[in-house]
PDB file of C-alpha atoms and ligand atoms in Angstrom:
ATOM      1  CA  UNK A  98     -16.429  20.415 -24.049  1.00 39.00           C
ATOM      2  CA  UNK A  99     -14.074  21.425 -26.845  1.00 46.00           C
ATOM      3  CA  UNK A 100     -11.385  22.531 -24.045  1.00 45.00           C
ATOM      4  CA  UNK A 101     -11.209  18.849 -22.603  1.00 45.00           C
ATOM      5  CA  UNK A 102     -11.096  17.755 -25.871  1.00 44.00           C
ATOM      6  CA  UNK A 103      -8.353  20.187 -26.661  1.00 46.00           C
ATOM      7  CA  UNK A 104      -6.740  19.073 -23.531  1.00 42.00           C
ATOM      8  CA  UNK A 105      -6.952  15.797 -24.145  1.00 43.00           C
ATOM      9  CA  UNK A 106      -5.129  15.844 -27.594  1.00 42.00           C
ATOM     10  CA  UNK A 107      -2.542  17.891 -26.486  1.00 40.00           C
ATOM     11  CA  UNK A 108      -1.662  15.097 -23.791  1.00 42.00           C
ATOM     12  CA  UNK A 109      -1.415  12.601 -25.991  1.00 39.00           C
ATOM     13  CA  UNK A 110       1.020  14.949 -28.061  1.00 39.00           C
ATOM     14  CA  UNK A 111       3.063  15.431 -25.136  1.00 39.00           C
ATOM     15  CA  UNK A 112       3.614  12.224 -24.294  1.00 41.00           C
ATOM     16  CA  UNK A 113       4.091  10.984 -28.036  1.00 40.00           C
ATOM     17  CA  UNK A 114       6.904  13.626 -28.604  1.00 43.00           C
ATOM     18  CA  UNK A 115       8.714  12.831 -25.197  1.00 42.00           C
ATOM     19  CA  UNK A 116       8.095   9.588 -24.421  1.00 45.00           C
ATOM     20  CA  UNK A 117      11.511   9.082 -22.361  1.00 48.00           C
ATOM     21  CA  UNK A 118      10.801  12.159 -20.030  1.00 52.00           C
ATOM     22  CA  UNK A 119       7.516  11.039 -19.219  1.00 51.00           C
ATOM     23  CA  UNK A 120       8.506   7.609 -18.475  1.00 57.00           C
ATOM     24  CA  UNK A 121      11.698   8.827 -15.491  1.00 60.00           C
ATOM     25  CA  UNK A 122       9.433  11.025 -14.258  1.00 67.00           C
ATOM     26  CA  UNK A 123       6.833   8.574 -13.930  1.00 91.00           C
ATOM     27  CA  UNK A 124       8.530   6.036 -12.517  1.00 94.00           C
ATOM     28  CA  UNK A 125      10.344   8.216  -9.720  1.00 93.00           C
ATOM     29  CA  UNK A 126       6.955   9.591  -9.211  1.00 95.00           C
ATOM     30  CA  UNK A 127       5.651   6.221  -8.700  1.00 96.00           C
ATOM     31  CA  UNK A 128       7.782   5.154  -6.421  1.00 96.00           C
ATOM     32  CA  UNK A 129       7.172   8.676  -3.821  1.00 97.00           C
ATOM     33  CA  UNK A 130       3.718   7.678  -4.058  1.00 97.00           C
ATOM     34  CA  UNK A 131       3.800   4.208  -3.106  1.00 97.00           C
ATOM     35  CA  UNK A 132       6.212   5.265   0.158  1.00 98.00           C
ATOM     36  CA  UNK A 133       3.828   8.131   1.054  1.00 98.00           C
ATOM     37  CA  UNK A 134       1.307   5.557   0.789  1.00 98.00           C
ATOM     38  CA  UNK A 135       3.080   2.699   2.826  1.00 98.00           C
ATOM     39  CA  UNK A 136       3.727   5.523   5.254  1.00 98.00           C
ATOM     40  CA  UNK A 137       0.356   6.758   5.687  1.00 99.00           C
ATOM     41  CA  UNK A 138      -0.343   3.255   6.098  1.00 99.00           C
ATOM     42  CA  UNK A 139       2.281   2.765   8.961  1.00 98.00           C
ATOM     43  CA  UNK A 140       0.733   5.875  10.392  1.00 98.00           C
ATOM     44  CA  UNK A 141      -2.335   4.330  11.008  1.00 99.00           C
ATOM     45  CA  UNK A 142      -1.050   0.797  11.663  1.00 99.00           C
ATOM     46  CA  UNK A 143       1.106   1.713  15.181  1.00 98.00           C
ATOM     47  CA  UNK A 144      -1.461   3.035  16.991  1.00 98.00           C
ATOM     48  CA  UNK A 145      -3.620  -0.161  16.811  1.00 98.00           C
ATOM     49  CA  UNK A 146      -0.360  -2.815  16.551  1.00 98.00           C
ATOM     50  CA  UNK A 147      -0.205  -0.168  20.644  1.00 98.00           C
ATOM     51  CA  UNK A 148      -3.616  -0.776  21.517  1.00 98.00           C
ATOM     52  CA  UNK A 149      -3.910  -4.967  20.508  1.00 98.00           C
ATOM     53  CA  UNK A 150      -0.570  -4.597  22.658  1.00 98.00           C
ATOM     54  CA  UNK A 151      -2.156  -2.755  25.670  1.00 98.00           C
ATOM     55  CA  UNK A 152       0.526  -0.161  25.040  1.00 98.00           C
ATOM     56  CA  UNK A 153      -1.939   2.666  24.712  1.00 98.00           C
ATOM     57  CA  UNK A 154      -5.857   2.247  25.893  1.00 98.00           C
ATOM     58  CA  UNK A 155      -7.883   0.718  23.406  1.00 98.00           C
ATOM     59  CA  UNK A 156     -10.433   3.420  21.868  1.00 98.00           C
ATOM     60  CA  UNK A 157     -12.658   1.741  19.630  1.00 98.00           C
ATOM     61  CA  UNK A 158     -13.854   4.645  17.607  1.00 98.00           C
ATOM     62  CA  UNK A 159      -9.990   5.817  16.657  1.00 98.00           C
ATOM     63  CA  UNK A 160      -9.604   1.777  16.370  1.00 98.00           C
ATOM     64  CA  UNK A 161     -12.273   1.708  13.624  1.00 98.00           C
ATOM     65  CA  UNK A 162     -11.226   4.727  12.243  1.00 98.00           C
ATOM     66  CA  UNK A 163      -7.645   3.499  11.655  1.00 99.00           C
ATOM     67  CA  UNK A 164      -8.983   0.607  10.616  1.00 98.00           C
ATOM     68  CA  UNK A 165     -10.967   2.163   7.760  1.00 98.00           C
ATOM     69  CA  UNK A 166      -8.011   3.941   6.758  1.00 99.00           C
ATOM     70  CA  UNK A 167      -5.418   0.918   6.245  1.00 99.00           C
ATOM     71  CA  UNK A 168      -8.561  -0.534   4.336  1.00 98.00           C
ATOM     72  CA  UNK A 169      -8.759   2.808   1.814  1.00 98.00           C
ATOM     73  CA  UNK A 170      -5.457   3.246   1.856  1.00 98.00           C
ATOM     74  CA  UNK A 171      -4.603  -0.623   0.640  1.00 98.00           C
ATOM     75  CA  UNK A 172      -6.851   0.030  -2.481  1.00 98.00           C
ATOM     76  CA  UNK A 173      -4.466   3.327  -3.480  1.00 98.00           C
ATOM     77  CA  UNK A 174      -0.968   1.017  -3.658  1.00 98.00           C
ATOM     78  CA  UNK A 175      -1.318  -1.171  -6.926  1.00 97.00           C
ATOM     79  CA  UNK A 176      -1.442   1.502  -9.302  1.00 96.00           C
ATOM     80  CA  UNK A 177       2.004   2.973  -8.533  1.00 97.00           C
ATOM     81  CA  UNK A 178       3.900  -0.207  -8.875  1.00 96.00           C
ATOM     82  CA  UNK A 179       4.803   1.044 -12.906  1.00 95.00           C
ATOM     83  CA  UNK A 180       6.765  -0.992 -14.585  1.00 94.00           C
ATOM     84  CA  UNK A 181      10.118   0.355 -14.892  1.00 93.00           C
ATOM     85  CA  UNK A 182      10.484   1.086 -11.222  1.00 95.00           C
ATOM     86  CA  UNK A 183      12.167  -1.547  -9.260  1.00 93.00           C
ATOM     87  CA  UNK A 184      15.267  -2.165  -7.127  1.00 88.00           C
ATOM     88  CA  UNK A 185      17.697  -2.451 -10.615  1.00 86.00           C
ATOM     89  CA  UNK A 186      17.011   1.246 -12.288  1.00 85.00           C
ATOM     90  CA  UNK A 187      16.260   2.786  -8.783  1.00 88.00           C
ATOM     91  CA  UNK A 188      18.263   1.359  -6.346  1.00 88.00           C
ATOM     92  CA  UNK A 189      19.010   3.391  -3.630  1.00 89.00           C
ATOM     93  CA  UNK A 190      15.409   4.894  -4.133  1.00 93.00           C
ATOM     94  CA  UNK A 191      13.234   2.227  -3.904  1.00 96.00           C
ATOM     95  CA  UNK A 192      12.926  -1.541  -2.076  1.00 96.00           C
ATOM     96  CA  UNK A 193      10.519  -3.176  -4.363  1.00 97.00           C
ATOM     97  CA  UNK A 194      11.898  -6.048  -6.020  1.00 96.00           C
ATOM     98  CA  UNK A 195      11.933  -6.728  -9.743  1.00 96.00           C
ATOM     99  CA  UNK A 196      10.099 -10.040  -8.255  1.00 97.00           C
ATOM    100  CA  UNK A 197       6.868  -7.779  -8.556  1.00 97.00           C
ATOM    101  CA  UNK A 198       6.940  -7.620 -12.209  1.00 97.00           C
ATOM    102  CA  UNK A 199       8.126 -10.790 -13.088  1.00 97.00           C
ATOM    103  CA  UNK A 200       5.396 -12.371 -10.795  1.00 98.00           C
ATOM    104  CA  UNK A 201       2.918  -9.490 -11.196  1.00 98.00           C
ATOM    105  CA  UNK A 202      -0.311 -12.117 -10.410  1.00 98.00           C
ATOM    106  CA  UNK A 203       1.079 -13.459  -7.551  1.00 98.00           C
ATOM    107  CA  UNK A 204       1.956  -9.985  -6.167  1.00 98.00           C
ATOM    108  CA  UNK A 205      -1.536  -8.142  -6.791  1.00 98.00           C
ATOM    109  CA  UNK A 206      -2.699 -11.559  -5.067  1.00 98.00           C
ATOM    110  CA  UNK A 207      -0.851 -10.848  -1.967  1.00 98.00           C
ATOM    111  CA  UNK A 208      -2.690  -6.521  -2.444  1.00 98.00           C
ATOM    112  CA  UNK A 209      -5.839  -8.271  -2.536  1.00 98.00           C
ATOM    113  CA  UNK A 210      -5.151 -10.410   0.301  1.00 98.00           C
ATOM    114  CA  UNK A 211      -4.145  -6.990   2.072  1.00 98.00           C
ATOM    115  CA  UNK A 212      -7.750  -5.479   0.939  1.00 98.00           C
ATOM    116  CA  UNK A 213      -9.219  -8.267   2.440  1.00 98.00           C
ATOM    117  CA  UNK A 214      -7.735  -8.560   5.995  1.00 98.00           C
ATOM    118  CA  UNK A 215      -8.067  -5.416   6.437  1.00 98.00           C
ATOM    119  CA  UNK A 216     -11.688  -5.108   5.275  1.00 98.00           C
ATOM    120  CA  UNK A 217     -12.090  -7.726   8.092  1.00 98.00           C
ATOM    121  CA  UNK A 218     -10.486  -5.931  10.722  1.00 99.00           C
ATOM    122  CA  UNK A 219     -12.496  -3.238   9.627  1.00 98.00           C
ATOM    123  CA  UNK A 220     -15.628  -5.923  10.296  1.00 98.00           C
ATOM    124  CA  UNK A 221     -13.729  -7.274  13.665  1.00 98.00           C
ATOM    125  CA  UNK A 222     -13.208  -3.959  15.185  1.00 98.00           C
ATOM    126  CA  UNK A 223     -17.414  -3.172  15.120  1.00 98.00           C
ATOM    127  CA  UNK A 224     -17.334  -5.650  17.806  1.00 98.00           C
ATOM    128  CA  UNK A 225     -15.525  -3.981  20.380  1.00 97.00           C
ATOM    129  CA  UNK A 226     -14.050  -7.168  21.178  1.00 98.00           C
ATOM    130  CA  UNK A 227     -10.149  -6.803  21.596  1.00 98.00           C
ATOM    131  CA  UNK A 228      -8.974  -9.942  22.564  1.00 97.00           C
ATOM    132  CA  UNK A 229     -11.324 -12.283  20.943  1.00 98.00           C
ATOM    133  CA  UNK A 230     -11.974 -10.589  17.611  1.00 98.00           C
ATOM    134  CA  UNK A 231      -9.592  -7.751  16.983  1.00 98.00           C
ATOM    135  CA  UNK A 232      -6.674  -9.436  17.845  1.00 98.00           C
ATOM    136  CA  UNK A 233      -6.528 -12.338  15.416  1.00 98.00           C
ATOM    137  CA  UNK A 234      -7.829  -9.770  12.961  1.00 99.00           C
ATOM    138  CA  UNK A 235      -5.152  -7.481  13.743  1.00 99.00           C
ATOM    139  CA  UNK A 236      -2.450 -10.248  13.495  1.00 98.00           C
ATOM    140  CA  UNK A 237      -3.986 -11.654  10.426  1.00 98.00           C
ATOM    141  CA  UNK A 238      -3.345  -8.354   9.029  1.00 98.00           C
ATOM    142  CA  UNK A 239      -0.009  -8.047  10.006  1.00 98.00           C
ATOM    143  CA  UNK A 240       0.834 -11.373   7.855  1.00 98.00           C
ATOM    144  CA  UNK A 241      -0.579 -10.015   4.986  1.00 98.00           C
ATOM    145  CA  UNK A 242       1.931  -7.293   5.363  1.00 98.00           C
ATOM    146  CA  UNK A 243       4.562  -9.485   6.105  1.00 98.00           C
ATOM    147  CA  UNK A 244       4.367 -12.323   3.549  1.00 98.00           C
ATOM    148  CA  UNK A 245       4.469  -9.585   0.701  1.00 98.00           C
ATOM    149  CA  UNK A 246       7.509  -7.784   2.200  1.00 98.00           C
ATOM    150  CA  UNK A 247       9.263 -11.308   2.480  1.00 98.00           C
ATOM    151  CA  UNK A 248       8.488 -11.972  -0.943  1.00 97.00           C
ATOM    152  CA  UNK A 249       9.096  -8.796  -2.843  1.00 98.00           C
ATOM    153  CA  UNK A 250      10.640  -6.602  -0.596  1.00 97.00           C
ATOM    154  CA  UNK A 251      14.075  -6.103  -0.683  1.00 95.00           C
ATOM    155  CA  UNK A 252      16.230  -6.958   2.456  1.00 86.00           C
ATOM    156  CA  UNK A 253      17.863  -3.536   4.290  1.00 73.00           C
TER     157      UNK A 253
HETATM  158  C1  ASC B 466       3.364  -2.740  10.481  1.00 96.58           C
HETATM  159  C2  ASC B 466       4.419  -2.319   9.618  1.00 96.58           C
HETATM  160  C3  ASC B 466       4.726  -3.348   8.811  1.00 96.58           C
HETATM  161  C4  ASC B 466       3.853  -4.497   9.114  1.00 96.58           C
HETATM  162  C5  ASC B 466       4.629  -5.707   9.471  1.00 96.58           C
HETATM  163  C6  ASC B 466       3.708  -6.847   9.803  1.00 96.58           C
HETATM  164  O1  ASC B 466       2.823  -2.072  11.337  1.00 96.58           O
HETATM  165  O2  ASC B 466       5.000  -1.140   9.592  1.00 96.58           O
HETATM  166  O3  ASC B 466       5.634  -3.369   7.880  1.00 96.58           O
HETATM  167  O4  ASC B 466       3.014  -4.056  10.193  1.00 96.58           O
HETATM  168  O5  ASC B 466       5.455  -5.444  10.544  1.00 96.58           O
HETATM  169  O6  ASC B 466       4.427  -7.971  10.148  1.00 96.58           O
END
């Protein structure tokens, strides 16, 4: 108990006496999590973007399971959009538009629409039905995606 506590104090010590540090750090931190993140997500999303194409079989456990996955993984992106870390001090390093902060409701909007979509896709892909259910799931989905990157992604 008095080791957390000890812990505890000395971390708010540490970030009182170097503020600046902590902040770089943080933000270039931030922004390799978010890409490991939007990569794990990619990771999962090609498989079914194959299968809803008839690329690959359809599998509807490793569907699911993908599914699932985007789902988790949506929830885990928010928290490392810090402020500090957009296209103007990290350009070069990052895409994410200073849009993001100066429209931060409208942006954690579009991350909930994300949650949502693909909590239904989640829902759809139970059914087993590719065409009729996970399809327009899986598209509905992919303009989540989309209309955020349009918005506050930067164009490469
Ligand atoms: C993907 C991927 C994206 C989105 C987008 C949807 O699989 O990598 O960036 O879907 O293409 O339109």
């Amino acid at each position: 108990m008095c080791k957390i506590l000890n812990l505890g104090l000395l971390a708010v010590l540490t970030a009182v006496a170097f503020p600046a540090v902590a902040d770089a750090r943080d933000a270039e931190d931030a922004i390799e999590y978010r890409q490991s993140v939007y990569k794990a997500i990619k990771w999962h999303m090609d498989p079914m973007a194959a299968m809803v194409k008839g690329d690959i079989e359809y599998d509807a456990i490793s569907l699911t399971r993908h599914a699932q996955n985007v789902h988790a993984l949506s929830g885990m992106l928010l928290e490392g959009f810090v402020p500090g870390s957009d296209m103007g001090a990290h350009a070069g390093t990052t895409g994410a538009r200073s849009e993001i902060w100066e429209r931060w409701g409208e942006f954690e909007e579009k991350m909930s629409t994300l949650n949502e979509q693909s909590q239904a896709l989640v829902i759809a892909s139970t059914s087993g039905d590719l065409r009729g259910n996970i399809r327009p799931a899986f598209a509905e989905l992919g303009q989540a995606c989309k209309s955020c990157h349009d918005e506050f992604r930067e164009r490469r």
